[in-house]
PDB file of C-alpha atoms in Angstrom:
ATOM      1  CA  MET A 240     -14.872 -21.512 -20.792  1.00  0.00           C
ATOM      2  CA  VAL A 241     -16.782 -20.665 -17.622  1.00  0.00           C
ATOM      3  CA  SER A 242     -15.444 -23.719 -15.792  1.00  0.00           C
ATOM      4  CA  ILE A 243     -11.872 -22.840 -16.781  1.00  0.00           C
ATOM      5  CA  MET A 244     -12.372 -19.306 -15.484  1.00  0.00           C
ATOM      6  CA  MET A 245     -13.766 -20.592 -12.204  1.00  0.00           C
ATOM      7  CA  VAL A 246     -10.884 -23.022 -11.694  1.00  0.00           C
ATOM      8  CA  ALA A 247      -8.248 -20.433 -12.606  1.00  0.00           C
ATOM      9  CA  ALA A 248      -9.734 -17.797 -10.293  1.00  0.00           C
ATOM     10  CA  GLY A 249     -10.197 -20.321  -7.487  1.00  0.00           C
ATOM     11  CA  VAL A 250      -6.639 -21.632  -7.633  1.00  0.00           C
ATOM     12  CA  GLY A 251      -5.281 -18.107  -7.987  1.00  0.00           C
ATOM     13  CA  SER A 252      -7.210 -16.932  -4.935  1.00  0.00           C
ATOM     14  CA  PHE A 253      -5.871 -19.751  -2.757  1.00  0.00           C
ATOM     15  CA  VAL A 254      -2.240 -19.161  -3.749  1.00  0.00           C
ATOM     16  CA  ALA A 255      -2.574 -15.372  -3.582  1.00  0.00           C
ATOM     17  CA  GLY A 256      -1.556 -15.191   0.070  1.00  0.00           C
ATOM     18  CA  PRO A 257       1.849 -16.901  -0.204  1.00  0.00           C
ATOM     19  CA  ALA A 258       2.491 -15.192  -3.556  1.00  0.00           C
ATOM     20  CA  MET A 259       1.719 -11.707  -2.230  1.00  0.00           C
ATOM     21  CA  LEU A 260       3.768 -12.309   0.920  1.00  0.00           C
ATOM     22  CA  ALA A 261       6.735 -13.324  -1.220  1.00  0.00           C
ATOM     23  CA  ALA A 262       6.216 -10.376  -3.578  1.00  0.00           C
ATOM     24  CA  ALA A 263       6.104  -7.948  -0.673  1.00  0.00           C
ATOM     25  CA  LYS A 264       9.364  -9.305   0.735  1.00  0.00           C
ATOM     26  CA  CYS A 265      11.025  -9.167  -2.678  1.00  0.00           C
ATOM     27  CA  THR A 266       9.939  -5.596  -3.459  1.00  0.00           C
ATOM     28  CA  THR A 267      10.496  -4.086  -0.020  1.00  0.00           C
ATOM     29  CA  GLY A 268      13.572  -6.067   0.952  1.00  0.00           C
ATOM     30  CA  THR A 269      11.979  -6.767   4.319  1.00  0.00           C
ATOM     31  CA  ALA A 270      10.117  -9.771   5.667  1.00  0.00           C
ATOM     32  CA  LEU A 271       6.684  -8.523   6.637  1.00  0.00           C
ATOM     33  CA  MET A 272       6.359 -11.266   9.229  1.00  0.00           C
ATOM     34  CA  THR A 273       8.942 -13.118  11.300  1.00  0.00           C
ATOM     35  CA  GLY A 274       8.539 -16.708  12.384  1.00  0.00           C
ATOM     36  CA  LEU A 275       7.128 -19.579  10.367  1.00  0.00           C
ATOM     37  CA  ARG A 276       3.790 -19.735  12.187  1.00  0.00           C
ATOM     38  CA  THR A 277       3.209 -16.013  11.802  1.00  0.00           C
ATOM     39  CA  GLN A 278       4.043 -16.137   8.110  1.00  0.00           C
ATOM     40  CA  VAL A 279       1.730 -19.095   7.539  1.00  0.00           C
ATOM     41  CA  ALA A 280      -1.076 -17.342   9.418  1.00  0.00           C
ATOM     42  CA  ALA A 281      -0.553 -14.141   7.423  1.00  0.00           C
ATOM     43  CA  ALA A 282      -0.514 -16.000   4.101  1.00  0.00           C
ATOM     44  CA  ALA A 283      -3.660 -17.931   5.043  1.00  0.00           C
ATOM     45  CA  THR A 284      -5.423 -14.722   6.054  1.00  0.00           C
ATOM     46  CA  MET A 285      -4.524 -13.029   2.782  1.00  0.00           C
ATOM     47  CA  SER A 286      -5.682 -16.043   0.777  1.00  0.00           C
ATOM     48  CA  ALA A 287      -8.956 -16.153   2.714  1.00  0.00           C
ATOM     49  CA  ALA A 288      -9.525 -12.450   2.090  1.00  0.00           C
ATOM     50  CA  THR A 289      -8.853 -12.941  -1.630  1.00  0.00           C
ATOM     51  CA  VAL A 290     -11.221 -15.927  -1.812  1.00  0.00           C
ATOM     52  CA  MET A 291     -13.949 -13.929  -0.091  1.00  0.00           C
ATOM     53  CA  ALA A 292     -13.428 -10.960  -2.418  1.00  0.00           C
ATOM     54  CA  SER A 293     -13.541 -13.250  -5.460  1.00  0.00           C
ATOM     55  CA  TRP A 294     -16.796 -14.777  -4.241  1.00  0.00           C
ATOM     56  CA  ILE A 295     -18.331 -11.342  -3.661  1.00  0.00           C
ATOM     57  CA  GLY A 296     -17.262 -10.312  -7.162  1.00  0.00           C
ATOM     58  CA  TRP A 297     -18.819 -13.459  -8.616  1.00  0.00           C
ATOM     59  CA  LEU A 298     -22.128 -12.656  -6.933  1.00  0.00           C
ATOM     60  CA  ARG A 299     -22.052  -9.159  -8.438  1.00  0.00           C
ATOM     61  CA  LEU A 300     -20.513  -9.782 -11.865  1.00  0.00           C
ATOM     62  CA  GLY A 301     -21.194 -13.459 -12.492  1.00  0.00           C
ATOM     63  CA  ALA A 302     -18.720 -15.748 -14.236  1.00  0.00           C
ATOM     64  CA  THR A 303     -17.900 -13.135 -16.877  1.00  0.00           C
ATOM     65  CA  PRO A 304     -14.501 -12.109 -18.252  1.00  0.00           C
ATOM     66  CA  SER A 305     -14.755  -8.889 -16.244  1.00  0.00           C
ATOM     67  CA  TRP A 306     -14.868 -11.033 -13.114  1.00  0.00           C
ATOM     68  CA  LEU A 307     -11.267 -12.057 -13.834  1.00  0.00           C
ATOM     69  CA  VAL A 308     -10.289  -8.386 -13.810  1.00  0.00           C
ATOM     70  CA  TRP A 309     -11.993  -8.090 -10.425  1.00  0.00           C
ATOM     71  CA  CYS A 310     -10.194 -11.183  -9.085  1.00  0.00           C
ATOM     72  CA  TRP A 311      -6.822  -9.849 -10.190  1.00  0.00           C
ATOM     73  CA  ALA A 312      -7.450  -6.457  -8.596  1.00  0.00           C
ATOM     74  CA  SER A 313      -8.670  -8.136  -5.403  1.00  0.00           C
ATOM     75  CA  ALA A 314      -5.589 -10.345  -5.067  1.00  0.00           C
ATOM     76  CA  LEU A 315      -3.134  -7.504  -5.663  1.00  0.00           C
ATOM     77  CA  GLY A 316      -5.256  -5.199  -3.534  1.00  0.00           C
ATOM     78  CA  VAL A 317      -5.044  -7.523  -0.548  1.00  0.00           C
ATOM     79  CA  GLY A 318      -1.280  -7.822  -0.974  1.00  0.00           C
ATOM     80  CA  LEU A 319      -0.752  -4.086  -1.329  1.00  0.00           C
ATOM     81  CA  ALA A 320      -3.001  -3.221   1.617  1.00  0.00           C
ATOM     82  CA  PHE A 321      -1.189  -5.689   3.861  1.00  0.00           C
ATOM     83  CA  THR A 322       2.209  -4.420   2.725  1.00  0.00           C
ATOM     84  CA  ASP A 323       1.251  -0.792   3.322  1.00  0.00           C
ATOM     85  CA  LEU A 324      -0.054  -1.579   6.795  1.00  0.00           C
ATOM     86  CA  ARG A 325       3.087  -3.463   7.757  1.00  0.00           C
ATOM     87  CA  CYS A 326       5.825  -1.225   6.305  1.00  0.00           C
ATOM     88  CA  ARG A 327       4.049   1.957   5.160  1.00  0.00           C
ATOM     89  CA  ARG A 328       5.020   1.381   1.547  1.00  0.00           C
ATOM     90  CA  LEU A 329       3.222   0.691  -1.694  1.00  0.00           C
ATOM     91  CA  PRO A 330       6.016  -0.929  -3.758  1.00  0.00           C
ATOM     92  CA  PHE A 331       5.943   0.319  -7.337  1.00  0.00           C
ATOM     93  CA  PRO A 332       6.514  -3.167  -8.842  1.00  0.00           C
ATOM     94  CA  MET A 333       3.368  -4.459  -7.102  1.00  0.00           C
ATOM     95  CA  VAL A 334       1.340  -1.395  -8.098  1.00  0.00           C
ATOM     96  CA  ALA A 335       2.589  -1.752 -11.672  1.00  0.00           C
ATOM     97  CA  THR A 336       1.622  -5.437 -11.605  1.00  0.00           C
ATOM     98  CA  LEU A 337      -1.889  -4.455 -10.501  1.00  0.00           C
ATOM     99  CA  ALA A 338      -2.213  -1.985 -13.374  1.00  0.00           C
ATOM    100  CA  GLY A 339      -0.472  -4.216 -15.913  1.00  0.00           C
ATOM    101  CA  GLY A 340      -2.576  -7.263 -15.076  1.00  0.00           C
ATOM    102  CA  CYS A 341      -5.797  -5.277 -15.385  1.00  0.00           C
ATOM    103  CA  ALA A 342      -4.568  -3.857 -18.706  1.00  0.00           C
ATOM    104  CA  VAL A 343      -3.639  -7.291 -20.114  1.00  0.00           C
ATOM    105  CA  LEU A 344      -6.927  -8.885 -19.033  1.00  0.00           C
ATOM    106  CA  SER A 345      -8.932  -5.932 -20.369  1.00  0.00           C
ATOM    107  CA  PHE A 346      -7.038  -6.098 -23.655  1.00  0.00           C
ATOM    108  CA  GLY A 347      -7.788  -9.813 -23.933  1.00  0.00           C
ATOM    109  CA  ILE A 348     -11.482  -9.195 -23.352  1.00  0.00           C
ATOM    110  CA  ALA A 349     -11.434  -6.395 -25.911  1.00  0.00           C
ATOM    111  CA  VAL A 350      -9.896  -8.759 -28.476  1.00  0.00           C
ATOM    112  CA  MET A 351     -12.539 -11.430 -27.812  1.00  0.00           C
ATOM    113  CA  ASP A 352     -15.588  -9.186 -27.493  1.00  0.00           C
ATOM    114  CA  GLY A 353     -14.563  -6.126 -29.480  1.00  0.00           C
ATOM    115  CA  ALA A 354     -14.845  -3.904 -26.397  1.00  0.00           C
ATOM    116  CA  TRP A 355     -12.185  -1.497 -27.637  1.00  0.00           C
ATOM    117  CA  SER A 356     -13.963   1.614 -26.415  1.00  0.00           C
ATOM    118  CA  ARG A 357     -13.993   0.250 -22.855  1.00  0.00           C
ATOM    119  CA  PHE A 358     -10.329  -0.651 -23.066  1.00  0.00           C
ATOM    120  CA  GLY A 359      -9.385   2.733 -24.499  1.00  0.00           C
ATOM    121  CA  PHE A 360     -11.365   4.547 -21.835  1.00  0.00           C
ATOM    122  CA  ALA A 361      -9.697   2.541 -19.053  1.00  0.00           C
ATOM    123  CA  CYS A 362      -6.233   3.349 -20.404  1.00  0.00           C
ATOM    124  CA  ALA A 363      -7.076   7.042 -20.795  1.00  0.00           C
ATOM    125  CA  ALA A 364      -8.509   7.140 -17.274  1.00  0.00           C
ATOM    126  CA  ALA A 365      -5.302   5.642 -15.884  1.00  0.00           C
ATOM    127  CA  VAL A 366      -3.134   8.248 -17.632  1.00  0.00           C
ATOM    128  CA  VAL A 367      -5.305  11.171 -16.533  1.00  0.00           C
ATOM    129  CA  ALA A 368      -5.642   9.955 -12.932  1.00  0.00           C
ATOM    130  CA  TYR A 369      -1.906   9.390 -12.650  1.00  0.00           C
ATOM    131  CA  GLY A 370      -1.224  12.842 -14.066  1.00  0.00           C
ATOM    132  CA  LEU A 371      -3.597  14.556 -11.645  1.00  0.00           C
ATOM    133  CA  ALA A 372      -2.255  12.569  -8.687  1.00  0.00           C
ATOM    134  CA  SER A 373       1.278  13.561  -9.690  1.00  0.00           C
ATOM    135  CA  LEU A 374       0.284  17.232  -9.595  1.00  0.00           C
ATOM    136  CA  VAL A 375      -1.162  16.745  -6.117  1.00  0.00           C
ATOM    137  CA  GLN A 376       2.069  15.085  -5.012  1.00  0.00           C
ATOM    138  CA  LEU A 377       4.097  18.007  -6.343  1.00  0.00           C
ATOM    139  CA  CYS A 378       1.922  20.440  -4.401  1.00  0.00           C
ATOM    140  CA  ALA A 379       1.897  18.422  -1.180  1.00  0.00           C
ATOM    141  CA  PRO A 380       4.943  16.128  -1.166  1.00  0.00           C
ATOM    142  CA  ASP A 381       4.808  15.713   2.614  1.00  0.00           C
ATOM    143  CA  HIS A 382       1.300  14.256   2.544  1.00  0.00           C
ATOM    144  CA  THR A 383       1.263  12.148  -0.627  1.00  0.00           C
ATOM    145  CA  GLY A 384       3.807   9.496  -1.537  1.00  0.00           C
ATOM    146  CA  GLY A 385       4.840   8.122  -4.896  1.00  0.00           C
ATOM    147  CA  GLY A 386       3.141   4.832  -4.149  1.00  0.00           C
ATOM    148  CA  ASP A 387      -0.185   6.562  -3.556  1.00  0.00           C
ATOM    149  CA  THR A 388       0.228   8.474  -6.821  1.00  0.00           C
ATOM    150  CA  ALA A 389       0.931   5.324  -8.812  1.00  0.00           C
ATOM    151  CA  LEU A 390      -1.934   3.536  -7.095  1.00  0.00           C
ATOM    152  CA  TYR A 391      -4.415   6.167  -8.287  1.00  0.00           C
ATOM    153  CA  GLY A 392      -3.399   5.413 -11.859  1.00  0.00           C
ATOM    154  CA  ALA A 393      -3.701   1.658 -11.330  1.00  0.00           C
ATOM    155  CA  LEU A 394      -7.111   1.991  -9.711  1.00  0.00           C
ATOM    156  CA  ALA A 395      -8.310   4.215 -12.544  1.00  0.00           C
ATOM    157  CA  MET A 396      -7.282   1.491 -15.009  1.00  0.00           C
ATOM    158  CA  PHE A 397      -9.305  -1.041 -13.037  1.00  0.00           C
ATOM    159  CA  LEU A 398     -12.336   1.188 -12.449  1.00  0.00           C
ATOM    160  CA  GLY A 399     -12.321   2.642 -15.951  1.00  0.00           C
ATOM    161  CA  TRP A 400     -12.987  -0.797 -17.403  1.00  0.00           C
ATOM    162  CA  PHE A 401     -16.373  -0.757 -15.693  1.00  0.00           C
ATOM    163  CA  GLY A 402     -17.361   2.630 -17.141  1.00  0.00           C
ATOM    164  CA  TRP A 403     -17.707   6.313 -16.293  1.00  0.00           C
ATOM    165  CA  ASP A 404     -20.034   5.829 -13.343  1.00  0.00           C
ATOM    166  CA  CYS A 405     -17.812   3.258 -11.680  1.00  0.00           C
ATOM    167  CA  LEU A 406     -14.693   5.346 -12.277  1.00  0.00           C
ATOM    168  CA  LEU A 407     -16.127   8.472 -10.686  1.00  0.00           C
ATOM    169  CA  ARG A 408     -17.804   6.568  -7.856  1.00  0.00           C
ATOM    170  CA  GLY A 409     -14.674   4.533  -7.190  1.00  0.00           C
ATOM    171  CA  LEU A 410     -12.348   7.523  -7.012  1.00  0.00           C
ATOM    172  CA  LEU A 411     -14.868   9.319  -4.812  1.00  0.00           C
ATOM    173  CA  PHE A 412     -15.187   6.337  -2.462  1.00  0.00           C
ATOM    174  CA  ALA A 413     -11.420   5.831  -2.331  1.00  0.00           C
ATOM    175  CA  SER A 414     -10.621   9.490  -1.695  1.00  0.00           C
ATOM    176  CA  GLY A 415     -13.488   9.949   0.763  1.00  0.00           C
ATOM    177  CA  LEU A 416     -12.584   6.890   2.801  1.00  0.00           C
ATOM    178  CA  THR A 417      -8.954   8.009   2.875  1.00  0.00           C
ATOM    179  CA  ALA A 418      -9.983  11.483   4.051  1.00  0.00           C
ATOM    180  CA  VAL A 419     -12.035   9.930   6.864  1.00  0.00           C
ATOM    181  CA  ALA A 420      -9.084   7.746   7.871  1.00  0.00           C
ATOM    182  CA  ALA A 421      -6.791  10.789   7.878  1.00  0.00           C
ATOM    183  CA  LEU A 422      -9.242  12.680  10.083  1.00  0.00           C
ATOM    184  CA  VAL A 423      -9.497   9.802  12.554  1.00  0.00           C
ATOM    185  CA  VAL A 424      -5.704   9.496  12.733  1.00  0.00           C
ATOM    186  CA  ALA A 425      -5.288  13.254  13.206  1.00  0.00           C
ATOM    187  CA  VAL A 426      -7.866  13.359  15.989  1.00  0.00           C
ATOM    188  CA  SER A 427      -6.528  10.283  17.787  1.00  0.00           C
ATOM    189  CA  SER A 428      -2.928  11.478  17.597  1.00  0.00           C
ATOM    190  CA  ARG A 429      -3.834  15.131  18.155  1.00  0.00           C
ATOM    191  CA  SER A 430      -1.604  16.134  15.251  1.00  0.00           C
ATOM    192  CA  VAL A 431      -2.594  17.211  11.747  1.00  0.00           C
ATOM    193  CA  ASN A 432       0.812  16.096  10.485  1.00  0.00           C
ATOM    194  CA  SER A 433       0.359  12.444  11.437  1.00  0.00           C
ATOM    195  CA  THR A 434       1.040   9.944   8.695  1.00  0.00           C
ATOM    196  CA  PHE A 435      -0.867   6.739   8.032  1.00  0.00           C
ATOM    197  CA  ALA A 436      -1.147   3.946   5.472  1.00  0.00           C
ATOM    198  CA  ALA A 437      -3.508   5.261   2.793  1.00  0.00           C
ATOM    199  CA  GLY A 438      -3.336   2.146   0.606  1.00  0.00           C
ATOM    200  CA  PRO A 439      -6.007   0.067   2.393  1.00  0.00           C
ATOM    201  CA  SER A 440      -8.619   2.842   2.251  1.00  0.00           C
ATOM    202  CA  LEU A 441      -7.865   3.659  -1.391  1.00  0.00           C
ATOM    203  CA  LEU A 442      -8.054   0.014  -2.430  1.00  0.00           C
ATOM    204  CA  GLY A 443     -11.072  -0.769  -0.257  1.00  0.00           C
ATOM    205  CA  GLY A 444     -13.040   2.214  -1.532  1.00  0.00           C
ATOM    206  CA  ALA A 445     -12.328   1.319  -5.158  1.00  0.00           C
ATOM    207  CA  LEU A 446     -13.319  -2.334  -4.756  1.00  0.00           C
ATOM    208  CA  VAL A 447     -16.469  -1.547  -2.812  1.00  0.00           C
ATOM    209  CA  SER A 448     -17.581   0.914  -5.497  1.00  0.00           C
ATOM    210  CA  VAL A 449     -17.780  -1.894  -8.073  1.00  0.00           C
ATOM    211  CA  VAL A 450     -20.001  -4.211  -6.027  1.00  0.00           C
ATOM    212  CA  VAL A 451     -22.430  -1.492  -4.899  1.00  0.00           C
ATOM    213  CA  ALA A 452     -23.155  -0.300  -8.448  1.00  0.00           C
TER     214      ALA A 452
END
């Protein structure tokens, strides 16, 4: 079982770059990179980042079923961060795939190990986080996009699987890092209305919160 998990995660990490590049093009309708060499370099970079994240997760979580949840979130996180940086969008299909994959893997683990309370908590956390983020978007539509709102729900699904502490710490890290990024952008541009890609900081903060627990 462990060897199968390792092989599946390893192969998935290596193909994540080309897969995420293709997914980004399909969901945004725009090629994130032009030129064959640039596309190959971008895909290789994304795959390398996913492999590194998977290795870091293995050091923290070991070859456990929860590690597969981490690997999935890492692969989609790299793809979403890159997409947001390139075209300032967090495509809903990719965000939904992040949440759906975490939900399916968590459900499978719950079936095998009877961890239904963890699965239920993760689902509830996703619903609540999405609801609260939607309220924030309604109050400040010029500063929060629909992709960011959906991403909060997806990240809550991922973080909720690891428990209360990880959920709260992850949302705090993600929001805090995003606030710092917003401040830096505002200062550098000398405008409080400057926009920036919030996806990388949200995703990075959530992932980091799991490995520092």
